[in-house]
Coordinates of C-alpha atoms in Angstrom, one line a residue:
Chain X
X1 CA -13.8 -21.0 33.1
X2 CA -16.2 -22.8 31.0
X3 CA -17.4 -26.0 31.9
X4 CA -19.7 -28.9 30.9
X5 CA -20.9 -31.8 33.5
X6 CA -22.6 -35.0 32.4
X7 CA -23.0 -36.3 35.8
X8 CA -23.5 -39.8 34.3
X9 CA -20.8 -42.4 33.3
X10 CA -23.8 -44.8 32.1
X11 CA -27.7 -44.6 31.3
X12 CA -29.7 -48.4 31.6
X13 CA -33.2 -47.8 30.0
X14 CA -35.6 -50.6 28.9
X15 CA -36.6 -50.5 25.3
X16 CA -40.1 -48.1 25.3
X17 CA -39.2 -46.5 28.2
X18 CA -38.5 -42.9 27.9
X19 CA -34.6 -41.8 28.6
X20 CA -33.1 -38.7 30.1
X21 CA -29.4 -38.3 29.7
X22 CA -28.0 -35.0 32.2
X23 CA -26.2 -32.0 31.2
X24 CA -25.4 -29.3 33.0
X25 CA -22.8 -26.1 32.0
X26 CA -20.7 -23.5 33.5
X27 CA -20.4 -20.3 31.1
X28 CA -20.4 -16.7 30.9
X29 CA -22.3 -15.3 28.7
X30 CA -25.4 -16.6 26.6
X31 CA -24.7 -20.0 25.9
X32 CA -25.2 -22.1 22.7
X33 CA -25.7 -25.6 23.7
X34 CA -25.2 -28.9 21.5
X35 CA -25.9 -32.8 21.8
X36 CA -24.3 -35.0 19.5
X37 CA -23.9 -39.4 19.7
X38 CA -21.2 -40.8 18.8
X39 CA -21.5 -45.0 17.5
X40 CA -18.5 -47.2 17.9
X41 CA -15.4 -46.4 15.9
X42 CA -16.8 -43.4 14.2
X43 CA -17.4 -39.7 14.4
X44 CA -19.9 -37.8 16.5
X45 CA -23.3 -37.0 14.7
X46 CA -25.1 -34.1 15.6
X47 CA -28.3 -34.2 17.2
X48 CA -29.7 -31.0 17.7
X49 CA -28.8 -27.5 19.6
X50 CA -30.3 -24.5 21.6
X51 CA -29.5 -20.8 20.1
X52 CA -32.4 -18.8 21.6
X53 CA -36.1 -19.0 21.4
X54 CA -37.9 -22.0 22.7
X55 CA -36.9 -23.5 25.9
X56 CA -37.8 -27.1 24.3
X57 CA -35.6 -28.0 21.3
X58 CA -36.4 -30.8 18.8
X59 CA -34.0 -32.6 17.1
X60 CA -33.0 -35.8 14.8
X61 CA -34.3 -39.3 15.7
X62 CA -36.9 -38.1 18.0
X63 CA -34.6 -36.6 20.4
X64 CA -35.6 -33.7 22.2
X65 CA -33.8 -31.2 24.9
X66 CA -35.2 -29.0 27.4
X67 CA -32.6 -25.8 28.2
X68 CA -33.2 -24.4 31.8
X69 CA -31.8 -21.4 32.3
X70 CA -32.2 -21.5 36.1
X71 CA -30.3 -24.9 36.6
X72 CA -28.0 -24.0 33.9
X73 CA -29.4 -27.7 32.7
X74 CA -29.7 -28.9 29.2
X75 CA -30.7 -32.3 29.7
X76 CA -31.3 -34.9 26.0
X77 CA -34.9 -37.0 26.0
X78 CA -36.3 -39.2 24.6
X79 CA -40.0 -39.9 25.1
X80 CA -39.4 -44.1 24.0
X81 CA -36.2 -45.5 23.9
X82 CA -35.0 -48.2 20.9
X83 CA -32.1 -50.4 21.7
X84 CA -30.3 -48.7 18.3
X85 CA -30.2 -45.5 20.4
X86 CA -27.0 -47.3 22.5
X87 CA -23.8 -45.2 21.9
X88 CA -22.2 -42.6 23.5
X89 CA -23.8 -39.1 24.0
X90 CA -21.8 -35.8 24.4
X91 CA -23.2 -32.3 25.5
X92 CA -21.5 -29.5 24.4
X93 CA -21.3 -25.8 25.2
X94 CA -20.0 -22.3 23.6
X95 CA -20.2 -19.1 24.8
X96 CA -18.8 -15.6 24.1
X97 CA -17.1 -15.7 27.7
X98 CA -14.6 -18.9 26.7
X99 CA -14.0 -16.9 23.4
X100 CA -16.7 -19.3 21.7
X101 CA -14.2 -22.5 22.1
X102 CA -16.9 -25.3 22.2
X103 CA -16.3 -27.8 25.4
X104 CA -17.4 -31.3 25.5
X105 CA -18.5 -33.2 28.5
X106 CA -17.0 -36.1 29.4
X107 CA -19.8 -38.2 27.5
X108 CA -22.8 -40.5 29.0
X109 CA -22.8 -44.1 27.4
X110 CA -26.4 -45.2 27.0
X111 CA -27.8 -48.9 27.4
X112 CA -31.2 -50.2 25.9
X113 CA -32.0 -53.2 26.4
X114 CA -34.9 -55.3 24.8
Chain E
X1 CA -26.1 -32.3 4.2
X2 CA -23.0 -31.1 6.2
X3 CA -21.0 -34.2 5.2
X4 CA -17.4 -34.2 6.1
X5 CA -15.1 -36.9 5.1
X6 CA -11.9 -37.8 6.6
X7 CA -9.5 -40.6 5.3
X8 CA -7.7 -42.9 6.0
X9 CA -10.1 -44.4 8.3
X10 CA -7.4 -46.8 9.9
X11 CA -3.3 -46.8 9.5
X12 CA -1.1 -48.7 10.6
X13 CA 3.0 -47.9 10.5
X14 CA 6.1 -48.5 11.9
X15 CA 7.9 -46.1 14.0
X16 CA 9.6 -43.0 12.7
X17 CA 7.3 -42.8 9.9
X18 CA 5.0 -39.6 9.0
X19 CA 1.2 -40.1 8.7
X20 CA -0.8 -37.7 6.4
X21 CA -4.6 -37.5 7.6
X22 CA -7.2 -35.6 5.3
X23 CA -10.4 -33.8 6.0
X24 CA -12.9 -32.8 3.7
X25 CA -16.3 -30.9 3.9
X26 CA -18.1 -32.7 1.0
X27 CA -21.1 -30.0 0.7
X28 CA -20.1 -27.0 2.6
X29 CA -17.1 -24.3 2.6
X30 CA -15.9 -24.9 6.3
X31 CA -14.5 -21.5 7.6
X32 CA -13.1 -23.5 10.9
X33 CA -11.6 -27.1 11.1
X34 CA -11.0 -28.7 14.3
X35 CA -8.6 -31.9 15.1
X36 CA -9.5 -33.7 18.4
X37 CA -7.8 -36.4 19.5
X38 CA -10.0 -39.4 21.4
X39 CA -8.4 -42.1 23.6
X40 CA -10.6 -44.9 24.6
X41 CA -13.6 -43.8 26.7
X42 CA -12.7 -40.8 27.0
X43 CA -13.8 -37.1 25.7
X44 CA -12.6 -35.2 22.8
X45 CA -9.0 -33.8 23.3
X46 CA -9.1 -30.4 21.1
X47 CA -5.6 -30.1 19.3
X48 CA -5.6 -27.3 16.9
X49 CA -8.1 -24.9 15.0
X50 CA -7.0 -23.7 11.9
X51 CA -8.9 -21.0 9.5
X52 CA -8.4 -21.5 5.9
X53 CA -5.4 -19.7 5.0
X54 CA -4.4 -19.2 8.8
X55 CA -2.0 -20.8 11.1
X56 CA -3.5 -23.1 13.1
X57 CA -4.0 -22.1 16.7
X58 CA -3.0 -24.9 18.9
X59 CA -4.2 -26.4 22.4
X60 CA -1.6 -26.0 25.5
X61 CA 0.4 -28.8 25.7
X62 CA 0.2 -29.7 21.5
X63 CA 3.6 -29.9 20.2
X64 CA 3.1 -27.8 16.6
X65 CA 5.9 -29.5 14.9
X66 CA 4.8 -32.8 15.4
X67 CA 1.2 -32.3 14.6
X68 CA 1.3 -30.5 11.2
X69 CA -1.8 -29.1 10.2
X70 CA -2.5 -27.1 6.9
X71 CA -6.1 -25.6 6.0
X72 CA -5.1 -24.7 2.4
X73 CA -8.6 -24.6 1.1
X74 CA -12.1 -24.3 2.6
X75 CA -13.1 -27.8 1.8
X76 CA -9.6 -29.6 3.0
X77 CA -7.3 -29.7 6.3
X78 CA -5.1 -32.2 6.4
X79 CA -3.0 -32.9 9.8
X80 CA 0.1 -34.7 9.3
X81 CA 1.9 -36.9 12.4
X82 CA 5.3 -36.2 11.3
X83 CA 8.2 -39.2 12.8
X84 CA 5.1 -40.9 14.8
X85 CA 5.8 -43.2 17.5
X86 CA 3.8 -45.7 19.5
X87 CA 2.6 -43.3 22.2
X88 CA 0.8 -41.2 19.2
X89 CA -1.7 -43.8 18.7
X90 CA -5.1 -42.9 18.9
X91 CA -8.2 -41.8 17.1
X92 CA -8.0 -38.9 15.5
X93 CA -11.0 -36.4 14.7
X94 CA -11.7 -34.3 12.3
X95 CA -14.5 -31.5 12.6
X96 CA -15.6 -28.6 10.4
X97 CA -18.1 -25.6 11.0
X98 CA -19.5 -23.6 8.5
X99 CA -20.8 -19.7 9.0
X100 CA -20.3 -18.2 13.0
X101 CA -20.7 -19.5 16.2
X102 CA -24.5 -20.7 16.1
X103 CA -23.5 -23.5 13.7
X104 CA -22.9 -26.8 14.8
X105 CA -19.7 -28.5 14.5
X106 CA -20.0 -31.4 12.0
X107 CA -17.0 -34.5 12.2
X108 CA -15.5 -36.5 10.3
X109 CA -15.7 -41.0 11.3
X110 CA -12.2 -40.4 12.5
X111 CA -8.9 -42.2 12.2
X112 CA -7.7 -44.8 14.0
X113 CA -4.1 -44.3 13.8
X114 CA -1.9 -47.5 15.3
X115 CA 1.7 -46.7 15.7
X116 CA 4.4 -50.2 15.5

């Protein structure tokens, strides 16, 4: 069965420091990989995906993901943090094997503070 | 681009009443809508997915005659609560994809649907 772990109920950065929110998945197949934020009482936003090609994918506000195949890890970053990046980040996977049904993680609220 | 709209944005109603919730993808034809259903910290719930001019497929455990759901057009899906009672309160989701499988889903601000 398909599966997507963010490991984290809660990420505390410091304003300018850099931020790493974790994903990891459970597919079979090739998997296409999402991160979206969602801000209080509103919908999720997309933020940027991995299809193929280059390991490193860049995406909107200066968020960035790095897919490893090995570690079946697709981990958000962020090289400086602002405190309007708090909200609530979910990975998401799809893959041929779960009949490309996208599953959400459980979601990783993020804190920066000034 | 990739705007989806979905009103109302809050309701409120007593008991027994049937709530009418509409999506629309502003400035793409969505081939797939999606209705998730959110309860307070928590993940998405995935109800239904309905093709335009399909049934809607729905999730184990989604009662289909309660949660109406019509994807008449490619740019509308509306899912209706029909005789809604307190325990159906929530926020509601809306989500459209355009093209295959490499496109990203794209949602709607939600509904926040309170049941008296």
């Amino acid at each position: 069965a398909q599966s997507v772990a963010q490991p984290e109920d809660q990420v505390n950065v410091a304003e300018g420091n850099p931020l790493t929110v974790k994903c990891t998945y459970s597919v079979s197949g090739n998997p296409y990989l999402f991160w979206y934020v969602q801000y209080p009482n509103r919908g999720l936003q997309f933020l940027l995906k991995y299809i193929t090609g280059d390991n490193l994918v860049k995406g909107s506000y200066g968020f960035e993901a790095e897919f490893n195949k090995s570690q079946t890890s697709f981990h958000l970053k962020k090289p400086s943090a602002l405190v309007s990046d708090s909200a609530l980040y979910f990975c998401a996977v799809r893959a041929g094997g779960g009949g490309f049904k996208t599953i959400f993680g459980a979601g990783t609220r993020l804190f920066v503070k000034a | 681009g990739a705007v989806v709209s979905q009103h109302p944005s809050w309701v409120i109603c007593k008991s027994g009443t049937s709530v009418k919730i509409e999506c629309r993808s502003l400035d793409f034809q969505a081939t797939t809508m999606f209705w998730y259903r959110q309860f307070p910290k928590q993940s998405l719930m995935l109800m239904a997915t309905s093709n335009e001019g399909s049934k809607a497929t729905y999730e184990q455990g989604v009662e289909k005659d309660k949660f109406l759901i019509n994807h008449a057009s490619l740019t509308l899906s509306t899912l209706t609560v029909t005789s809604a009672h307190p325990e159906d309160s929530s926020f509601y989701i809306c989500s459209a994809r355009a093209g295959f499988m490499e496109e990203p889903q794209h949602f709607g601000d939600g509904t926040r649907l309170s049941i008296l």
